[in-house]
Coordinates of C-alpha atoms in Angstrom, one line a residue:
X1 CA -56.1 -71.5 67.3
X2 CA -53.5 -71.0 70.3
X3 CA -54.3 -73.2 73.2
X4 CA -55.1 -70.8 76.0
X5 CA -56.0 -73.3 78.7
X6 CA -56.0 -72.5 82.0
X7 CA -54.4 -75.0 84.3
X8 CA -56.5 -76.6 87.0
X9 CA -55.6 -76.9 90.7
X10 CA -51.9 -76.0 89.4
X11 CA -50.0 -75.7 92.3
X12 CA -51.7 -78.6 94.1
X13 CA -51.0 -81.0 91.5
X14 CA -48.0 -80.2 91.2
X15 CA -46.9 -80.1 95.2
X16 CA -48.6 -83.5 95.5
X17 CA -46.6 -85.1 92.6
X18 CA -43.6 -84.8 95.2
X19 CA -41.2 -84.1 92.2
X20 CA -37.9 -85.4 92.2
X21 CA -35.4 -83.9 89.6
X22 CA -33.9 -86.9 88.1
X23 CA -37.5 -88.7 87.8
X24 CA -40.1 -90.1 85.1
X25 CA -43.2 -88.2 85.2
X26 CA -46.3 -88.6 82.9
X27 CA -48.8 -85.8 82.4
X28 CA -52.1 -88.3 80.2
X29 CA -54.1 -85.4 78.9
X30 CA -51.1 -83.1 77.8
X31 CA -53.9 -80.5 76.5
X32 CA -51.8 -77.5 75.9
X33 CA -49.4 -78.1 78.0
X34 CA -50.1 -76.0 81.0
X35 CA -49.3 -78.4 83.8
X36 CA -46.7 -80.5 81.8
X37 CA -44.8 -77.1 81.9
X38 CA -44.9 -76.9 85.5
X39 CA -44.3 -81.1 85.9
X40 CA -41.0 -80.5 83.3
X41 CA -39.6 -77.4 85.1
X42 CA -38.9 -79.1 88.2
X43 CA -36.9 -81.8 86.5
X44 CA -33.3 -81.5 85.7
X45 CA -32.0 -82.4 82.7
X46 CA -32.3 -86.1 83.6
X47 CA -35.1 -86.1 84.5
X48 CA -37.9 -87.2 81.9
X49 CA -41.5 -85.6 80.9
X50 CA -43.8 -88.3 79.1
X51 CA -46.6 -86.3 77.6
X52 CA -49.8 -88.1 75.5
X53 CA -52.9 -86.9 74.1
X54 CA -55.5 -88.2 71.8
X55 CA -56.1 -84.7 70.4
X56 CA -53.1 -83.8 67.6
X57 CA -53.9 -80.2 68.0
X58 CA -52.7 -80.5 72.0
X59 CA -49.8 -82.6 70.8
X60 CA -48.5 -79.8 68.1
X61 CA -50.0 -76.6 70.6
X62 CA -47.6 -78.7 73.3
X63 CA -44.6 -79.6 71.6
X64 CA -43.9 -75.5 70.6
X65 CA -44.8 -74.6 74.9
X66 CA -42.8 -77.0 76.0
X67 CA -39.3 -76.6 74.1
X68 CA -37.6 -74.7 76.7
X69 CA -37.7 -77.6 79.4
X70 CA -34.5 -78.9 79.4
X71 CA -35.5 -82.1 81.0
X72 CA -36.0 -85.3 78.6
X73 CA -39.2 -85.6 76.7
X74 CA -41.7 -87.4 74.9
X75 CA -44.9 -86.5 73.5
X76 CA -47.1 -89.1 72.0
X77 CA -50.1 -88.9 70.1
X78 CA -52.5 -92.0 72.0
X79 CA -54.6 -92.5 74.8
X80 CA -53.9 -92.0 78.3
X81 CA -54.9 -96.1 79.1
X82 CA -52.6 -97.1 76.7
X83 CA -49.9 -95.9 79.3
X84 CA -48.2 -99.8 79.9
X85 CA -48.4 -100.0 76.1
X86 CA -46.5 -96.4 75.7
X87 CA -43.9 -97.2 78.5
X88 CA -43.5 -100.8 76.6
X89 CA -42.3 -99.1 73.2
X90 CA -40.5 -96.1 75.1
X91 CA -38.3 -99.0 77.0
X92 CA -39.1 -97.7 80.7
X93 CA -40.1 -100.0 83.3
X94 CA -41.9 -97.7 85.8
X95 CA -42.8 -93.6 86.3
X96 CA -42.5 -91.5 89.3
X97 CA -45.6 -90.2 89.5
X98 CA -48.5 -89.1 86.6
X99 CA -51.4 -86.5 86.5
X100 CA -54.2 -87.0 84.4
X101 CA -56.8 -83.9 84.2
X102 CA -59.9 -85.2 82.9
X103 CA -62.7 -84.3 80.5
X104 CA -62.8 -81.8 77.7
X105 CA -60.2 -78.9 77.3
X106 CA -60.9 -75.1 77.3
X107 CA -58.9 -75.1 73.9
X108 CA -61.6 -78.0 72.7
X109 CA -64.4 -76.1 74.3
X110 CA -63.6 -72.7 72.5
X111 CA -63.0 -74.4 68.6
X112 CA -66.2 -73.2 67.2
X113 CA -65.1 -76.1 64.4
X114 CA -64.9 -79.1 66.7
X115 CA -68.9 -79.8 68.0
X116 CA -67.9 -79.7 72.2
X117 CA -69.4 -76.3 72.5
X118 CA -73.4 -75.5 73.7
X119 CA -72.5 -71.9 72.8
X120 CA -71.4 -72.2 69.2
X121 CA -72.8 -73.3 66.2
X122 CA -71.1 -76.3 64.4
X123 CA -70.9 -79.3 62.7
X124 CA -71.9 -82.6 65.1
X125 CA -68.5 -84.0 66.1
X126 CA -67.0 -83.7 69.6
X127 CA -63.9 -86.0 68.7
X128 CA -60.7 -86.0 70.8
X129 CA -59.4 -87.7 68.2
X130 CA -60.0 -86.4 65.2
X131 CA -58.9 -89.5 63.4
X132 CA -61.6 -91.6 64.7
X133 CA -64.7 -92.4 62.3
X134 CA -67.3 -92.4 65.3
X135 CA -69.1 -89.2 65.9
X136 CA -71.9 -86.7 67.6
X137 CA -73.7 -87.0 64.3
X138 CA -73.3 -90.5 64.2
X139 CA -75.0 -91.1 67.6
X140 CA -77.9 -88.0 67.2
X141 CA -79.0 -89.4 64.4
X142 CA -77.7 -92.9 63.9
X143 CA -79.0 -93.8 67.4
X144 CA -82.4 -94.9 68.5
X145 CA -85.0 -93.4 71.0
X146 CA -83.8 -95.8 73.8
X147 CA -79.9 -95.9 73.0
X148 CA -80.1 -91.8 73.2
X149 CA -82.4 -91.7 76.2
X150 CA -80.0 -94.1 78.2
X151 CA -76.8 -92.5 76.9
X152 CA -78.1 -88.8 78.1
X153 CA -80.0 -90.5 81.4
X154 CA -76.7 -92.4 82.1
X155 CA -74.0 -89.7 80.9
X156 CA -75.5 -86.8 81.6
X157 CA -77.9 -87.1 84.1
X158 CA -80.1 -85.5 83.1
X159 CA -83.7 -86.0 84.0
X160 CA -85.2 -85.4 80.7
X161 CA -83.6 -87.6 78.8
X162 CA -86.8 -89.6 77.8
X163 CA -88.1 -86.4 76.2
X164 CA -84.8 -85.2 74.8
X165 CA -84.6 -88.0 72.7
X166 CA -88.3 -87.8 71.5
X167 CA -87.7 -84.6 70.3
X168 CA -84.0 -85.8 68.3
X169 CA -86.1 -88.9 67.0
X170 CA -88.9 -86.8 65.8
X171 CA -87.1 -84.1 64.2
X172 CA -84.6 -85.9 62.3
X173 CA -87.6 -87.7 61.0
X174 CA -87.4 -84.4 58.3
X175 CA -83.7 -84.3 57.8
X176 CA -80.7 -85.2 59.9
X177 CA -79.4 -83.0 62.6
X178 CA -76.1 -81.4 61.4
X179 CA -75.1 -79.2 63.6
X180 CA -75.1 -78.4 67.3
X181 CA -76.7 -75.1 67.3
X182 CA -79.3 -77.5 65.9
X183 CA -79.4 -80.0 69.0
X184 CA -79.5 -77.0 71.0
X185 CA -82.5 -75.8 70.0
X186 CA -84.3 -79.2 69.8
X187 CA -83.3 -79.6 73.7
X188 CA -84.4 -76.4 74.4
X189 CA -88.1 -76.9 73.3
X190 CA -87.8 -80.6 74.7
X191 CA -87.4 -79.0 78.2
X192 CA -90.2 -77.2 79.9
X193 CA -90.0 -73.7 80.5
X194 CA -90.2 -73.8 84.0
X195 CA -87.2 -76.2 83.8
X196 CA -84.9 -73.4 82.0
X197 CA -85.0 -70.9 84.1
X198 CA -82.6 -72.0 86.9
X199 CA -79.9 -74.0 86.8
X200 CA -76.8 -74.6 84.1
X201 CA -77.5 -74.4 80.4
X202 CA -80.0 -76.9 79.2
X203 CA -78.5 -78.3 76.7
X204 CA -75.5 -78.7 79.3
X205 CA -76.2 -82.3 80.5
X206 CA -76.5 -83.7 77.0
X207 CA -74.1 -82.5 75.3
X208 CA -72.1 -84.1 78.4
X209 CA -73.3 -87.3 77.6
X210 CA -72.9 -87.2 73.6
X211 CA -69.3 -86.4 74.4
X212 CA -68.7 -88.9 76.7
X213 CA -69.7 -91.6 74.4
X214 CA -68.0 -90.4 71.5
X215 CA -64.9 -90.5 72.8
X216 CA -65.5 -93.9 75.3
X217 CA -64.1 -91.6 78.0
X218 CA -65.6 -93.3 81.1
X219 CA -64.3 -96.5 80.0
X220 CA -60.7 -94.9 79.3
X221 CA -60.8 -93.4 82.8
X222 CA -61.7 -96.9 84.3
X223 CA -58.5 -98.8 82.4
X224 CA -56.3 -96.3 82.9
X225 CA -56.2 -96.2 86.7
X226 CA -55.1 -99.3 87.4
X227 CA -53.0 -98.9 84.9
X228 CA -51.1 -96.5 86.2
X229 CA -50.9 -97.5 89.6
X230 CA -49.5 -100.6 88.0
X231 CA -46.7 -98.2 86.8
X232 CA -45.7 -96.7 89.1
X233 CA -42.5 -96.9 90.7
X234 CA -42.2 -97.2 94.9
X235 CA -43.3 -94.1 96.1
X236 CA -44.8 -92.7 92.8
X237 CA -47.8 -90.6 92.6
X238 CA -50.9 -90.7 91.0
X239 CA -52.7 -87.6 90.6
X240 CA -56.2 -87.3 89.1
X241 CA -58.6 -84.4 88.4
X242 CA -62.2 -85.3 87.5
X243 CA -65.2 -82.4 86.5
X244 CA -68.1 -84.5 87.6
X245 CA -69.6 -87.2 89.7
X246 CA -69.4 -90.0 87.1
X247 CA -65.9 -89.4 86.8
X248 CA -65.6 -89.1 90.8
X249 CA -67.1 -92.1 91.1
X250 CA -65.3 -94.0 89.5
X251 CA -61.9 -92.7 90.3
X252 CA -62.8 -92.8 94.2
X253 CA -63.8 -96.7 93.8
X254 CA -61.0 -97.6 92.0
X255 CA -58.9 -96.5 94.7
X256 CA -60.3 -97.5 97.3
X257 CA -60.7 -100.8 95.3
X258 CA -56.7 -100.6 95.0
X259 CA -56.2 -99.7 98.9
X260 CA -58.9 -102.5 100.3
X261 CA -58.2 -105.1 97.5
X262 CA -59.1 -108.1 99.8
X263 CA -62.0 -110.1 98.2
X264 CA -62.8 -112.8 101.1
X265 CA -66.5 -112.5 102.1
X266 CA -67.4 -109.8 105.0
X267 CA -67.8 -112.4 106.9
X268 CA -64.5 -114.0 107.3
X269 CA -62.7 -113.7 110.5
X270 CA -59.4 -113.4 108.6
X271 CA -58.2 -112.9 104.9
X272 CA -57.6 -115.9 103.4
X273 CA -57.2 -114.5 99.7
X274 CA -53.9 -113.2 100.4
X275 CA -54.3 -109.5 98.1
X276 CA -52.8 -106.9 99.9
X277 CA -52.9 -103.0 98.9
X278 CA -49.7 -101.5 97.1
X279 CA -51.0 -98.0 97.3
X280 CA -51.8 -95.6 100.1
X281 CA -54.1 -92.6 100.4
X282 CA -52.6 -89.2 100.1
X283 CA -56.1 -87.5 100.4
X284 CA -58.4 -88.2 102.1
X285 CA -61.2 -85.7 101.1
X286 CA -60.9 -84.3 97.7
X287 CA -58.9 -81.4 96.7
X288 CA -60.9 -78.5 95.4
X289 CA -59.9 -75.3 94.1
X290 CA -60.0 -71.6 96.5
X291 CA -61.9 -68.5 95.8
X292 CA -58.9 -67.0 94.4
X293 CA -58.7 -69.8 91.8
X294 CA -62.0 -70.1 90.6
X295 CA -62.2 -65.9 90.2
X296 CA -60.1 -66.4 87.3
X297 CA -60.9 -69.6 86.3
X298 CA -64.8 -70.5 86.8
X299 CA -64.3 -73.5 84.9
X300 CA -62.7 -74.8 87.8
X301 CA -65.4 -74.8 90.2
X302 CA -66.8 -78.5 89.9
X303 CA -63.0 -80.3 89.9
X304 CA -62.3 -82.3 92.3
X305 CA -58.5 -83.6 92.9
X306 CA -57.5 -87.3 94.0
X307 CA -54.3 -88.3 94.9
X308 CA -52.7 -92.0 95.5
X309 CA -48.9 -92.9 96.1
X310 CA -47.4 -96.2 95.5
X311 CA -45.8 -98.2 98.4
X312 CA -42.3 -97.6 99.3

């Protein structure tokens, strides 16, 4: 299956990454590509393109798009918080700027075969990686009523997540839940009527959440930016793109954690601790996609773009 994603906030990201020819950039959710090929086009030949996703299907789908760059590249199969790690074996010190476009891919969403879809029947997975052991399946029906009803409260949000998981518990009770056109239908009868007839897809919220903990990505996210404001070089660039408010959240704290890092009580007349920032805001509100964009792209309409540059 061709990746056929649709880059997000493309021209944004790529004006805020500031690009300079002869620099190190690193795109951490390569997907198919679509914004590394923009990133990698505005370098020179040595310039460098450091691409990584957990997903080997993005890694193969990337590695065909992206052969006409004539910049320098690398595209390594890991995940995105691993980026000091990466850097480490690669034998670079420090980027010029990074993007990292969060959540699930359109390529993901449309692979009837890999479980991330609400609209498709198949088995339970929703792994990134598809090398890991830990699954959808594993959690639907390996988890218990209060393990799934905090997951999908927590994850997803969603306010029937104490009845969600009544109904998994009790109808797995006859044999296990396989697939997801499965879970669909169990969520739909756990949600009242009334409760279906506005708003997203039912099963939306929960299949959120499932996906979320599969693949730990809330915890990734939370490594990763320090991370790679660690690694970046004076004047680098962070760029992030989040789908929803737990992702927001935690993206907008961690910067503002990184540009207010003092830690002396409020009450303190002075700083005594000594921890100054090392970044400064580029944005102040969030970056969101126009009309124009989300015509073509309706996927895009909940992302939300954050942007941080290292001191000079």
């Amino acid at each position: 299956m061709d990746f056929n994603h649709v880059p997000v906030l493309y021209e944004e990201c790529i004006s805020n990454l500031n690009i300079k020819t002869d620099g190190i950039y690193a795109d951490g959710t390569l997907g198919g590509g679509g914004h590394a090929l923009g990133i990698g086009g505005c370098l020179g030949k040595d310039g460098m393109l450091i691409g990584i996703d957990r997903d080997m299907d993005a890694i193969d789908a990337a590695t065909k798009r992206l052969q006409r760059l004539t910049c320098r590249k690398a595209l390594i199969h890991d995940t995105y918080s691993n980026i000091k790690d990466i850097l480490h074996v690669l034998g670079i010190p420090g980027i010029d700027g990074a993007l990292l476009d969060l959540g699930v891919s359109s390529f993901q969403l449309d692979n009837g075969k890999r479980g991330f879809s609400y609209m498709q029947d198949a088995p339970l997975d929703m792994r990134m990686n598809q090398g890991d052991a830990f699954t959808a399946y594993d959690i639907v029906n390996g988890y218990d009523k209060k393990q799934l009803t905090d997951v999908i409260r927590k994850y997803g949000e969603e306010k029937w997540a104490s009845r969600i998981s009544s109904f998994i518990v009790k109808a797995r009770e006859s044999e296990p839940i396989g697939t997801t056109g499965q879970l669909v239908d169990i969520i739909k009868a756990a949600i009242p009527a009334s409760a279906r007839r506005d708003g997203p897809h039912p099963a939306k919220r929960t299949f959120q959440a499932i996906r979320i903990e599969v693949n730990s990505e809330l915890e990734q996210l939370r490594q990763a930016v320090d991370a790679f404001c660690d690694v970046l070089l004076p004047g680098g660039r962070l760029c992030i793109i989040t789908f929803h408010s737990l992702e927001d959240r935690i993206v907008k704290e961690a910067f503002a954690k990184r540009l207010n890092p003092c830690t002396c009580p409020k009450d303190f007349p002075v700083c005594v601790c000594g921890k100054v920032a090392d970044v400064v805001k580029v944005t102040g509100k969030p970056v969101i996609p126009g009309e124009t964009e989300l015509e073509g792209n309706p996927r895009a309409r909940s992302a939300k773009l954050r942007v941080i540059e290292k001191k000079r």
